[in-house]
Coordinates of C-alpha atoms and ligand atoms in Angstrom, one line a residue:
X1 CA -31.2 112.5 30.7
X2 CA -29.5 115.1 33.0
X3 CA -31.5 116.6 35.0
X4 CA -32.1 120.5 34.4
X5 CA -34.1 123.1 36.0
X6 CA -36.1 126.9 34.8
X7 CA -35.9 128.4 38.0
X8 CA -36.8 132.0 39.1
X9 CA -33.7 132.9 41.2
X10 CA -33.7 136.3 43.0
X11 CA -30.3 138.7 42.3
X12 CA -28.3 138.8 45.5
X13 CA -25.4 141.0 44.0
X14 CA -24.4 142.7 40.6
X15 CA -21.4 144.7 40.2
X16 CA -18.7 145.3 38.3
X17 CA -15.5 144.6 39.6
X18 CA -12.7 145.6 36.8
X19 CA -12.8 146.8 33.4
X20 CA -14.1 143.8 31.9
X21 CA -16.4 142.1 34.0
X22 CA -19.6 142.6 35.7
X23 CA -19.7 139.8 38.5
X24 CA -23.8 138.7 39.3
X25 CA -24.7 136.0 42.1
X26 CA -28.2 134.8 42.5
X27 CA -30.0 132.9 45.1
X28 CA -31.2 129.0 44.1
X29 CA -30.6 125.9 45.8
X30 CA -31.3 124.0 42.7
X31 CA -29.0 125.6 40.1
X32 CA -26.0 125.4 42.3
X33 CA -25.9 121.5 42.9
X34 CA -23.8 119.0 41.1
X35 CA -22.4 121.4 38.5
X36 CA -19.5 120.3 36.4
X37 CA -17.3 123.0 35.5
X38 CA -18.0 124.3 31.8
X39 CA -21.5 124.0 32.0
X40 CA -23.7 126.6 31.5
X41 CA -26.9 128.6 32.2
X42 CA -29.5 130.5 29.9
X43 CA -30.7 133.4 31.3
X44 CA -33.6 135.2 30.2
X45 CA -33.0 139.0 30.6
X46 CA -36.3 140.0 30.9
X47 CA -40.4 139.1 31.6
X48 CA -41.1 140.9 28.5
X49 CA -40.4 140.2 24.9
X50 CA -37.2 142.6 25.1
X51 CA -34.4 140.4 24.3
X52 CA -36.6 137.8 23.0
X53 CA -33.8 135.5 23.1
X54 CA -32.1 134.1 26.9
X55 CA -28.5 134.7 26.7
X56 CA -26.0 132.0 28.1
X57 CA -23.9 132.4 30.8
X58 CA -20.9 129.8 32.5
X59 CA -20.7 128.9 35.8
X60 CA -18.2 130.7 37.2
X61 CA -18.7 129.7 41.5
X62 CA -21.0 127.7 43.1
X63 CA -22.0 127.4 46.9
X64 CA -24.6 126.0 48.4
X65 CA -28.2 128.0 47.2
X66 CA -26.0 130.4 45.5
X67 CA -24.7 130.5 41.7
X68 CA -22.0 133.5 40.5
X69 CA -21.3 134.3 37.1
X70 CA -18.7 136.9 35.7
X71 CA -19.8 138.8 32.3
X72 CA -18.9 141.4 29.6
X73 CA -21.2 143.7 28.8
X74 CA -21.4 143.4 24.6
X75 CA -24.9 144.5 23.9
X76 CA -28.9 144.4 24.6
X77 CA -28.8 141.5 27.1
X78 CA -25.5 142.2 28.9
X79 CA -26.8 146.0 29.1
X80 CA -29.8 145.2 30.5
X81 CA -28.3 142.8 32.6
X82 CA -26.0 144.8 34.0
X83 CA -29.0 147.1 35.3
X84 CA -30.0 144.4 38.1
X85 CA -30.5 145.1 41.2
X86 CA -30.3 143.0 44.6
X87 CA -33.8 141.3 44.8
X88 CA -34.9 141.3 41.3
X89 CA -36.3 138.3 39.9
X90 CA -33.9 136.2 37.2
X91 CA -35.6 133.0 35.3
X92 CA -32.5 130.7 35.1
X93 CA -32.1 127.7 33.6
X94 CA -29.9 125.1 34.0
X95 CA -27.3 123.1 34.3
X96 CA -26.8 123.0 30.5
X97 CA -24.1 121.2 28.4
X98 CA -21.4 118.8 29.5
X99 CA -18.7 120.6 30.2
X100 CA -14.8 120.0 31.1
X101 CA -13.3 116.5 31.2
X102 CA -12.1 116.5 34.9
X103 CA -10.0 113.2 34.8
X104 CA -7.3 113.4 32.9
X105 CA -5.0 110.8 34.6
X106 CA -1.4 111.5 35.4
X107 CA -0.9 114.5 32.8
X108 CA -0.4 117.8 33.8
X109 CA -3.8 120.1 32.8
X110 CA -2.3 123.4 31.5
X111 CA -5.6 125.7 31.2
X112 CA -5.7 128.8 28.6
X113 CA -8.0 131.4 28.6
X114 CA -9.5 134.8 27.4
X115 CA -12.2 137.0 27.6
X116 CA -15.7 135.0 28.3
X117 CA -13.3 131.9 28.6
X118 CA -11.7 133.3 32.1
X119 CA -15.0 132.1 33.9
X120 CA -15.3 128.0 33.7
X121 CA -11.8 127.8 33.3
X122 CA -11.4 129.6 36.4
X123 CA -14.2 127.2 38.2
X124 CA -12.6 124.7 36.6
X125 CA -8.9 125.5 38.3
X126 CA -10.8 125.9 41.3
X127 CA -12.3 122.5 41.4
X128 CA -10.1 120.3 40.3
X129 CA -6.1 120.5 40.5
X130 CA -4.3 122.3 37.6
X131 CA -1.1 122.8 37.0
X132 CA -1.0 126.1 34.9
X133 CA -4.0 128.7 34.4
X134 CA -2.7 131.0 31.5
X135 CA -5.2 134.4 31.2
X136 CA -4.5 136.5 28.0
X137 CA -6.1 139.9 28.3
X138 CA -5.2 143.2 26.5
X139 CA -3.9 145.0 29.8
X140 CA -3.6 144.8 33.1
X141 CA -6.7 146.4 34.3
X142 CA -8.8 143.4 32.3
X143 CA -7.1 141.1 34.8
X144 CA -9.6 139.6 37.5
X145 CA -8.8 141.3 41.1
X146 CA -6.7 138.9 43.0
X147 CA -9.4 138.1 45.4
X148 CA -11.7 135.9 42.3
X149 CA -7.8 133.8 42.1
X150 CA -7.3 132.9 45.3
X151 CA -8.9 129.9 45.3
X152 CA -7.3 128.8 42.2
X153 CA -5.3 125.3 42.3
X154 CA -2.9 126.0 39.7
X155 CA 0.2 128.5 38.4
X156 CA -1.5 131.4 37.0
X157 CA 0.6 133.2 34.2
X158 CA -0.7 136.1 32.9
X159 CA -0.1 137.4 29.2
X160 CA -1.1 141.1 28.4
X161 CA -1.6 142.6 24.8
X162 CA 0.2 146.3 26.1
X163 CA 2.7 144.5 28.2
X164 CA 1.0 146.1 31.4
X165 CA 1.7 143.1 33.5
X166 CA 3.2 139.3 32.8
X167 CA 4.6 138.1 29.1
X168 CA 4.0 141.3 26.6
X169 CA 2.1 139.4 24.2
X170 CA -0.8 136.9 23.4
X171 CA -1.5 134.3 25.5
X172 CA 0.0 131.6 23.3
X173 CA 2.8 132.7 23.7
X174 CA 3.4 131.6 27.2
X175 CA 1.9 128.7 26.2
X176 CA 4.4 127.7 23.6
X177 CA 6.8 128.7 26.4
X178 CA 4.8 125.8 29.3
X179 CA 5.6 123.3 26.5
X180 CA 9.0 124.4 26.0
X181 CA 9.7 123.7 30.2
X182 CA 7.5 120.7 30.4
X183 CA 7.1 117.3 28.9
X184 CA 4.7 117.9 26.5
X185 CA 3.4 114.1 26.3
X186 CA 2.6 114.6 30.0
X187 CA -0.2 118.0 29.3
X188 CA -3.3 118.0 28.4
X189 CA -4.7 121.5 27.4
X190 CA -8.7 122.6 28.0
X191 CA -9.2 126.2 26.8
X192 CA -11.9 128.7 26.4
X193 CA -12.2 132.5 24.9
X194 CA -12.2 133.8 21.4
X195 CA -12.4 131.6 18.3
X196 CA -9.5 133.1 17.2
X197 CA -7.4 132.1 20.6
X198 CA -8.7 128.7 20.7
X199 CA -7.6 127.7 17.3
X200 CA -3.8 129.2 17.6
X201 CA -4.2 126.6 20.8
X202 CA -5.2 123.9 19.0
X203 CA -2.6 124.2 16.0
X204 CA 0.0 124.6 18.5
X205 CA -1.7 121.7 20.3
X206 CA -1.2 119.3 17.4
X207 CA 2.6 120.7 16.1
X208 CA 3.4 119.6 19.4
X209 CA 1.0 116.1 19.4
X210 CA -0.4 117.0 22.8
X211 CA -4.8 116.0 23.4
X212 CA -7.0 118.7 24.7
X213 CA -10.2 120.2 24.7
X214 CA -12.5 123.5 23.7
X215 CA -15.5 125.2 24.7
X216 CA -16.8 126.1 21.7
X217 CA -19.1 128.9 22.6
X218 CA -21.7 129.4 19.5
X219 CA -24.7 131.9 19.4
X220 CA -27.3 130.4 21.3
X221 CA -31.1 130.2 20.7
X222 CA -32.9 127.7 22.7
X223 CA -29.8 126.3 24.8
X224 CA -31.6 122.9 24.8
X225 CA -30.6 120.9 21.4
X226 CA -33.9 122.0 20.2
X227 CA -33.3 124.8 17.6
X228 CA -30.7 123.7 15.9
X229 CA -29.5 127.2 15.5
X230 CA -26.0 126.7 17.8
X231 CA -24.3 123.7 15.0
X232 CA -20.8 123.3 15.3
X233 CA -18.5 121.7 12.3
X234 CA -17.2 118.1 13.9
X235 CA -15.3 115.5 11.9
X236 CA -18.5 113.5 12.6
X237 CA -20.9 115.8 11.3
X238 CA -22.8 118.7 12.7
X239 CA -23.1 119.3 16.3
X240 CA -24.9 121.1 19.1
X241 CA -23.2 123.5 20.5
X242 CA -25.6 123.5 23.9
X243 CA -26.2 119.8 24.2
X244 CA -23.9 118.0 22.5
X245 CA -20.8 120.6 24.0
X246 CA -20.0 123.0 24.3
X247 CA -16.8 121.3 25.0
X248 CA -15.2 119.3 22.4
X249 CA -12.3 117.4 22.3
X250 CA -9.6 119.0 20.2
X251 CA -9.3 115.4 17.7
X252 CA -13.1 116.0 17.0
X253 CA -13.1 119.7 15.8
X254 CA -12.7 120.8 12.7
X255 CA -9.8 123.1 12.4
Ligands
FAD1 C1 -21.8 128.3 26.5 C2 -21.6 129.8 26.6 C3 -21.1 130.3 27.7 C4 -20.8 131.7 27.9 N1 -20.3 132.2 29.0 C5 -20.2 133.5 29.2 C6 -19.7 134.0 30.4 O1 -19.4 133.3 31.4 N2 -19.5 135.4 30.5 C7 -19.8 136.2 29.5 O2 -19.6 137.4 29.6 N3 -20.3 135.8 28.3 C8 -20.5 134.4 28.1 N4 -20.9 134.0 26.9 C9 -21.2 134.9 25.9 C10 -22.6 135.6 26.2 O3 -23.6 134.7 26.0 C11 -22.8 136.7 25.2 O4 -21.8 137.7 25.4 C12 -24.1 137.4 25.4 O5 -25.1 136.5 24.9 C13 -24.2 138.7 24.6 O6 -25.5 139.1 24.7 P1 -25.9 140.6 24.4 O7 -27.3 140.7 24.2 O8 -25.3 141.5 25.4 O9 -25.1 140.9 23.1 P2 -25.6 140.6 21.6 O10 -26.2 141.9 21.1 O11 -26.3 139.3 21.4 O12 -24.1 140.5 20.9 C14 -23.1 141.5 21.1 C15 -21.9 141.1 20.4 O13 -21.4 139.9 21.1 C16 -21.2 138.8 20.1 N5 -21.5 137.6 20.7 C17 -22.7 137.2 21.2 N6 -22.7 135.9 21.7 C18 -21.4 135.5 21.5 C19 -20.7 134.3 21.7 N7 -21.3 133.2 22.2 N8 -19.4 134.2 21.3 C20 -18.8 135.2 20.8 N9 -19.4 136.4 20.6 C21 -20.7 136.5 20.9 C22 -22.1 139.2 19.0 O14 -21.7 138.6 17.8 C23 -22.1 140.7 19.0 O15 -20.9 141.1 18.2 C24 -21.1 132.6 26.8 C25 -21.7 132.1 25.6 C26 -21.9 130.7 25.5 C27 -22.4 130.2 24.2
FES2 S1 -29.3 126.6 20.8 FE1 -31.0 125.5 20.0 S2 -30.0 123.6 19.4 FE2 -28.4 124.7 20.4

């Protein structure tokens, strides 16, 4: 079994830094070791009873003793999350899931992305050489500040809802336009964001017979394979969200 760790971490930094996300980076040497990109953390908000609930988080940068992660404030926990300070105490647990295949052979990784999706992918891009990064946002001011992309190893294309900045448009668009340009036996696609995104990748995925895989982000209760309250529809039956994904290879989802 993979080793994990509930660790009280102490807030180094929490601010938000565009429109959409709220970046936090907390101090523990544990937490930020041997991390594969699309693995997660659960968070628990609070000491008291107020979420009851932790709330899970990706791993957006690592370095050593120090873990970042990039969120939208939706509700409760985000609220109340947002509210940190430098030196408060966080109990984080982790590293959960299995996150992103990282070998991939000789086939070009095309990554898409949205919303709560721009984080692992954007560790992921980081970490291991990709050839295309494709954000969809709905304008420019959602875009992460050019300083989080510099490290990425990989084109970024951008897609905007308004037309602000990059293809006017949804994301997929300028995906159907990578496969257009490229070889589309040579790509393999790993995407994360809305439900909604993911499975307008995947049936454009399979029109154009090309593998890939998804984060399929459920509602999370115990974030351990415990609950059973994060089940996702597979071709081989139910399966855990937080320990048997959340990534899933495209052939094993149900569309
Ligand atoms: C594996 C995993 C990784 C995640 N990584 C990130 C991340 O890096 N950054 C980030 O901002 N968020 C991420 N999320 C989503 C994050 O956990 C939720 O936004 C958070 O739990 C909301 O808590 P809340 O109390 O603020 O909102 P709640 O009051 O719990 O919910 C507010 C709204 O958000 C919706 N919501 C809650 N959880 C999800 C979800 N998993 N998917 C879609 N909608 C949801 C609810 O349906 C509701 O409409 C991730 C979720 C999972 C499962
Ligand atoms: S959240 Fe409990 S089994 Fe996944």
């Amino acid at each position: 079994m993979k080793k994990r760790f509930d660790e009280k971490a102490i807030v180094l930094e929490n601010r938000r830094i565009n429109d959409r996300y709220y970046k936090l980076v907390f101090s523990s040497a544990p937490l930020s070791r041997n991390i594969r990109p699309g693995q997660f953390l659960h968070i628990r908000i609070n000491e008291g009873q107020d979420p009851y609930l932790r709330r899970p988080f990706s791993y957006f940068r690592t370095s050593p003793g120090k873990v970042e992660i990039l969120y939208e404030v939706l509700g409760r926990g985000t609220l109340i999350l947002a509210e940190k300070s430098k030196g408060d105490p966080l109990m984080v647990m982790g590293p959960l899931g299995n996150g992103f295949r990282t070998a991939i052979g000789k086939r070009k990784r095309v990554l898409v992305a949205g919303g709560i999706g721009v984080p692992p992918l954007v560790n992921l891009a980081e970490q291991f050489s990709s050839d295309y990064l494709l954000i969809g946002t709905k304008s420019k001011a959602e875009i992460l500040p050019m300083a989080e992309l510099k490290k990425v190893k990989a084109k970024v294309l951008c897609a905007t809802e308004d037309g602000s900045v990059g293809f006017k448009g949804f994301v997929t668009g300028v995906l159907e336009k990578v496969i257009r340009e490229e070889d589309s036996r040579q790509l393999f696609i790993q995407t994360c964001g809305p439900k909604s995104m993911m499975k307008a990748v995947m049936a454009i995925a399979a029109k154009n017979g090309i593998e890939g895989e998804a984060s399929w982000d459920e509602s999370m209760a115990c974030g351990v394979g415990a609950c059973l309250g994060c089940m996702v529809d597979t071709k081989t039956g139910l399966k855990r969200a937080c320990a048997d994904g959340p990534v899933f290879s495209f052939s094993e989802l149900v569309p």
